[in-house]
Amino acid sequence: MTNDDIRIGVFVCHCGTNIGGILDVPSLADYARTLPNVTYSADNLYTCSEVGLTDIKENIKEHKLNRVIVASCSPRTHEPLFRSICQEAGINPYLFEMVNIRDQDSWVHMKEPEKGTEKAKDLIRMSVHKAALLEPLERVKVAITHSAVIIGGGISGMTAALNLGNQGFKIYLIEKEPELGGLLKSLNKVFPSNEDASKLLESREIIESHDNIYVYKSSIIENITGFVGNYKVIIKQNKKNIDIDAGVIIVATGAIPLSPEGYFGYDNKNIISQLDLESLLKNDQVKANNITMILCVGCRNEERGYCSNICCMNAIKNAMLIIEKNSNAHITILFRDIQTPGTVYENYYRKARELGILFINYLPEKPPVIKKDVVDVYSDLLNQDIKIPQDLVVLSTPLIANEDSEVLAKMLKVPLGENKFYLEAHVKLRPVDFSTDGVYVCGSAHWPADIAESTSQANAAASRASTILWRDHLEVEGSTAEVETELCIGCEACIRICPYNAITKDEETDTAIVNKVMCKGCGLCGASCPKNAIIIHHFTSDQIRAEIFTYGGEI
Ligand code: SF4
Ligand code: SF4
């Protein structure tokens, strides 16, 4: 194709008033029309609407466009949609370019609309010059193993296993403990239904006798290799290694309660944890009448800055259960803040107060002091010290990340947050996905979650996993790296820097090779190669140069 054959269409979006309320959008469409190879340009109120998308398709046909540019919002959310429209109209989806004139322009230059409009012209001009050099790319097709490995056999893992197993997929449920159930095994009842935790554990029998679910107890993950659709997991059980092939992996490893050792004189006798109390309640062994519960023990401090999300409701539940059994009991809950979100939990909290449970707010800088038979606490509200008679003190500690989370995260090539919980790909757009394709997270492995949250996240993760498992094959990104082997000197700089472990060395030729399925096209290897031996397709050196050198003038 010669330069004269290139016919670019530019569609500039108002995004309602997001862009159109600040930038002069019609003048941007007029400007685009003056640029080289631009055959057609127009502005739309909402380019992503049915009307906007139909307009793109019709104009591709009418004006024989072979390159399309949309100047609008973020490629992160809308590029796949516009690419698919190009494909429907017969254009290779990689002959599409998106210019972000909203997040990177109208939103940041709200107070200087004229300068913002000039900047948008620059951005559109850069894109037009790059678009002229775009090349069609093909997506790689990958076959899929129709099975899943679920790591962790607590409530989240069991829920995900049942969900996918009932859909007919082969599930390998891996649990490091000798029994399924996770933390549920230690609980008496669950809030807000106050149902026996043992009732929820009944699903263990269904799982263990399920035709599609293979349960490996007392087993740990030894190694994980591969990529979406084709993971190879090695587990160790009784000193024996077992190889498993899986298309997807769900991380449901849960979390563990922080031991209260060293806090408030914990002695597991008169000063106990909520978990200890669960066990006393289970066995009907709570004899004390004056019970004080202290919340936020060992969290929301310098060492652990977070709120553990479930402790307030758990303490309220246990306090109510005690009162139900012993109407003479006096229970005081010392809290920093009460977290009972939503109407159901708020009503639960209200009921606790109606039952006579006393809630007193304490300040972290003046924590309660436990003395013999009494707890001293300063109430900020009353501006006075209060003495609360006690014959049992119960400490609420947070859930903390599993010790082995770092090792597993490395094997899975997924990130952890600052508190060592697993970090999702995007808090709103991909809440149960990891950025590594085909790996999902749910329950307290991600963040302390109660039963309701854990089960809904587990179903969400199973549902995301099934979007892969139901397919015959996967198509993965065509915009990836490629090594020009004749230039490669085998220095391994690219192998060391690739965050997705997508590059290996061909020992025979002593050159690097890219696994296109694992490559995300991030460009790090291309920027690091001392020999310029790596082409990043869709972001080639020529294409980037064309954008840069047009900035502020013609190329
Ligand atoms: Fe808004 Fe993007 Fe849709 Fe335009 S394409 S209307 S910018 S969301
Ligand atoms: Fe790895 Fe990024 Fe290079 Fe792909 S482009 S091989 S993901 S460094």
PDB file of N, CA and C and ligand atoms in Angstrom, residues 479-481 494 497-503 514-515 518-526 534 536, ligand 2:
ATOM      1  N   SER A 479      -0.939  -7.271  19.655  1.00  0.00           N
ATOM      2  CA  SER A 479       0.093  -6.247  19.805  1.00  0.00           C
ATOM      3  C   SER A 479       1.135  -6.721  20.825  1.00  0.00           C
ATOM      4  N   THR A 480       2.091  -7.523  20.347  1.00  0.00           N
ATOM      5  CA  THR A 480       3.070  -8.115  21.268  1.00  0.00           C
ATOM      6  C   THR A 480       4.498  -7.850  20.782  1.00  0.00           C
ATOM      7  N   ALA A 481       5.437  -8.341  21.566  1.00  0.00           N
ATOM      8  CA  ALA A 481       6.845  -8.142  21.203  1.00  0.00           C
ATOM      9  C   ALA A 481       7.318  -9.263  20.278  1.00  0.00           C
ATOM     10  N   CYS A 494      16.245  -8.517  28.375  1.00  0.00           N
ATOM     11  CA  CYS A 494      14.786  -8.558  28.189  1.00  0.00           C
ATOM     12  C   CYS A 494      14.159  -9.615  29.088  1.00  0.00           C
ATOM     13  N   ILE A 497      13.834  -8.272  32.591  1.00  0.00           N
ATOM     14  CA  ILE A 497      12.916  -7.151  32.854  1.00  0.00           C
ATOM     15  C   ILE A 497      11.457  -7.494  32.603  1.00  0.00           C
ATOM     16  N   CYS A 498      11.174  -8.510  31.819  1.00  0.00           N
ATOM     17  CA  CYS A 498       9.765  -8.782  31.466  1.00  0.00           C
ATOM     18  C   CYS A 498       8.952  -9.130  32.721  1.00  0.00           C
ATOM     19  N   PRO A 499       7.951  -8.308  33.062  1.00  0.00           N
ATOM     20  CA  PRO A 499       7.184  -8.577  34.282  1.00  0.00           C
ATOM     21  C   PRO A 499       6.256  -9.777  34.155  1.00  0.00           C
ATOM     22  N   TYR A 500       6.048 -10.269  32.955  1.00  0.00           N
ATOM     23  CA  TYR A 500       5.118 -11.394  32.753  1.00  0.00           C
ATOM     24  C   TYR A 500       5.852 -12.691  32.443  1.00  0.00           C
ATOM     25  N   ASN A 501       7.168 -12.678  32.602  1.00  0.00           N
ATOM     26  CA  ASN A 501       7.986 -13.874  32.318  1.00  0.00           C
ATOM     27  C   ASN A 501       7.682 -14.442  30.931  1.00  0.00           C
ATOM     28  N   ALA A 502       7.478 -13.555  29.972  1.00  0.00           N
ATOM     29  CA  ALA A 502       7.055 -14.009  28.640  1.00  0.00           C
ATOM     30  C   ALA A 502       8.235 -14.337  27.730  1.00  0.00           C
ATOM     31  N   ILE A 503       9.474 -14.046  28.194  1.00  0.00           N
ATOM     32  CA  ILE A 503      10.624 -14.277  27.313  1.00  0.00           C
ATOM     33  C   ILE A 503      11.502 -15.380  27.888  1.00  0.00           C
ATOM     34  N   VAL A 514       9.925 -14.769  22.410  1.00  0.00           N
ATOM     35  CA  VAL A 514       8.792 -14.245  23.165  1.00  0.00           C
ATOM     36  C   VAL A 514       7.621 -15.219  23.034  1.00  0.00           C
ATOM     37  N   ASN A 515       7.027 -15.540  24.177  1.00  0.00           N
ATOM     38  CA  ASN A 515       5.784 -16.306  24.152  1.00  0.00           C
ATOM     39  C   ASN A 515       4.651 -15.291  23.944  1.00  0.00           C
ATOM     40  N   MET A 518       1.780 -14.967  26.479  1.00  0.00           N
ATOM     41  CA  MET A 518       2.046 -14.361  27.778  1.00  0.00           C
ATOM     42  C   MET A 518       2.409 -12.879  27.668  1.00  0.00           C
ATOM     43  N   CYS A 519       2.877 -12.474  26.512  1.00  0.00           N
ATOM     44  CA  CYS A 519       3.322 -11.082  26.340  1.00  0.00           C
ATOM     45  C   CYS A 519       2.134 -10.138  26.382  1.00  0.00           C
ATOM     46  N   LYS A 520       2.285  -9.044  27.107  1.00  0.00           N
ATOM     47  CA  LYS A 520       1.220  -8.039  27.200  1.00  0.00           C
ATOM     48  C   LYS A 520       1.545  -6.800  26.379  1.00  0.00           C
ATOM     49  N   GLY A 521       2.643  -6.843  25.656  1.00  0.00           N
ATOM     50  CA  GLY A 521       3.002  -5.693  24.826  1.00  0.00           C
ATOM     51  C   GLY A 521       3.336  -4.458  25.625  1.00  0.00           C
ATOM     52  N   CYS A 522       3.860  -4.641  26.845  1.00  0.00           N
ATOM     53  CA  CYS A 522       4.117  -3.479  27.710  1.00  0.00           C
ATOM     54  C   CYS A 522       5.277  -2.647  27.193  1.00  0.00           C
ATOM     55  N   GLY A 523       6.167  -3.238  26.417  1.00  0.00           N
ATOM     56  CA  GLY A 523       7.248  -2.476  25.790  1.00  0.00           C
ATOM     57  C   GLY A 523       8.539  -2.405  26.587  1.00  0.00           C
ATOM     58  N   LEU A 524       8.533  -2.933  27.824  1.00  0.00           N
ATOM     59  CA  LEU A 524       9.738  -2.829  28.660  1.00  0.00           C
ATOM     60  C   LEU A 524      10.948  -3.478  27.995  1.00  0.00           C
ATOM     61  N   CYS A 525      10.720  -4.641  27.379  1.00  0.00           N
ATOM     62  CA  CYS A 525      11.854  -5.346  26.774  1.00  0.00           C
ATOM     63  C   CYS A 525      12.420  -4.541  25.605  1.00  0.00           C
ATOM     64  N   GLY A 526      11.517  -3.965  24.802  1.00  0.00           N
ATOM     65  CA  GLY A 526      11.964  -3.184  23.646  1.00  0.00           C
ATOM     66  C   GLY A 526      12.815  -2.005  24.078  1.00  0.00           C
ATOM     67  N   ILE A 534      14.241  -5.819  19.467  1.00  0.00           N
ATOM     68  CA  ILE A 534      12.850  -6.197  19.763  1.00  0.00           C
ATOM     69  C   ILE A 534      11.875  -5.206  19.122  1.00  0.00           C
ATOM     70  N   ILE A 536       8.114  -3.953  19.092  1.00  0.00           N
ATOM     71  CA  ILE A 536       6.850  -4.013  19.825  1.00  0.00           C
ATOM     72  C   ILE A 536       5.770  -3.662  18.801  1.00  0.00           C
TER      73      ILE A 536
HETATM   74 FE1  SF4 B   2       7.416  -8.928  28.354  1.00  0.00          FE
HETATM   75 FE2  SF4 B   2       6.429  -6.519  27.969  1.00  0.00          FE
HETATM   76 FE3  SF4 B   2       8.354  -7.440  26.340  1.00  0.00          FE
HETATM   77 FE4  SF4 B   2       5.913  -8.491  26.216  1.00  0.00          FE
HETATM   78  S1  SF4 B   2       6.490  -6.387  25.723  1.00  0.00           S
HETATM   79  S2  SF4 B   2       7.804  -9.610  26.251  1.00  0.00           S
HETATM   80  S3  SF4 B   2       5.264  -8.372  28.334  1.00  0.00           S
HETATM   81  S4  SF4 B   2       8.542  -6.979  28.521  1.00  0.00           S
END
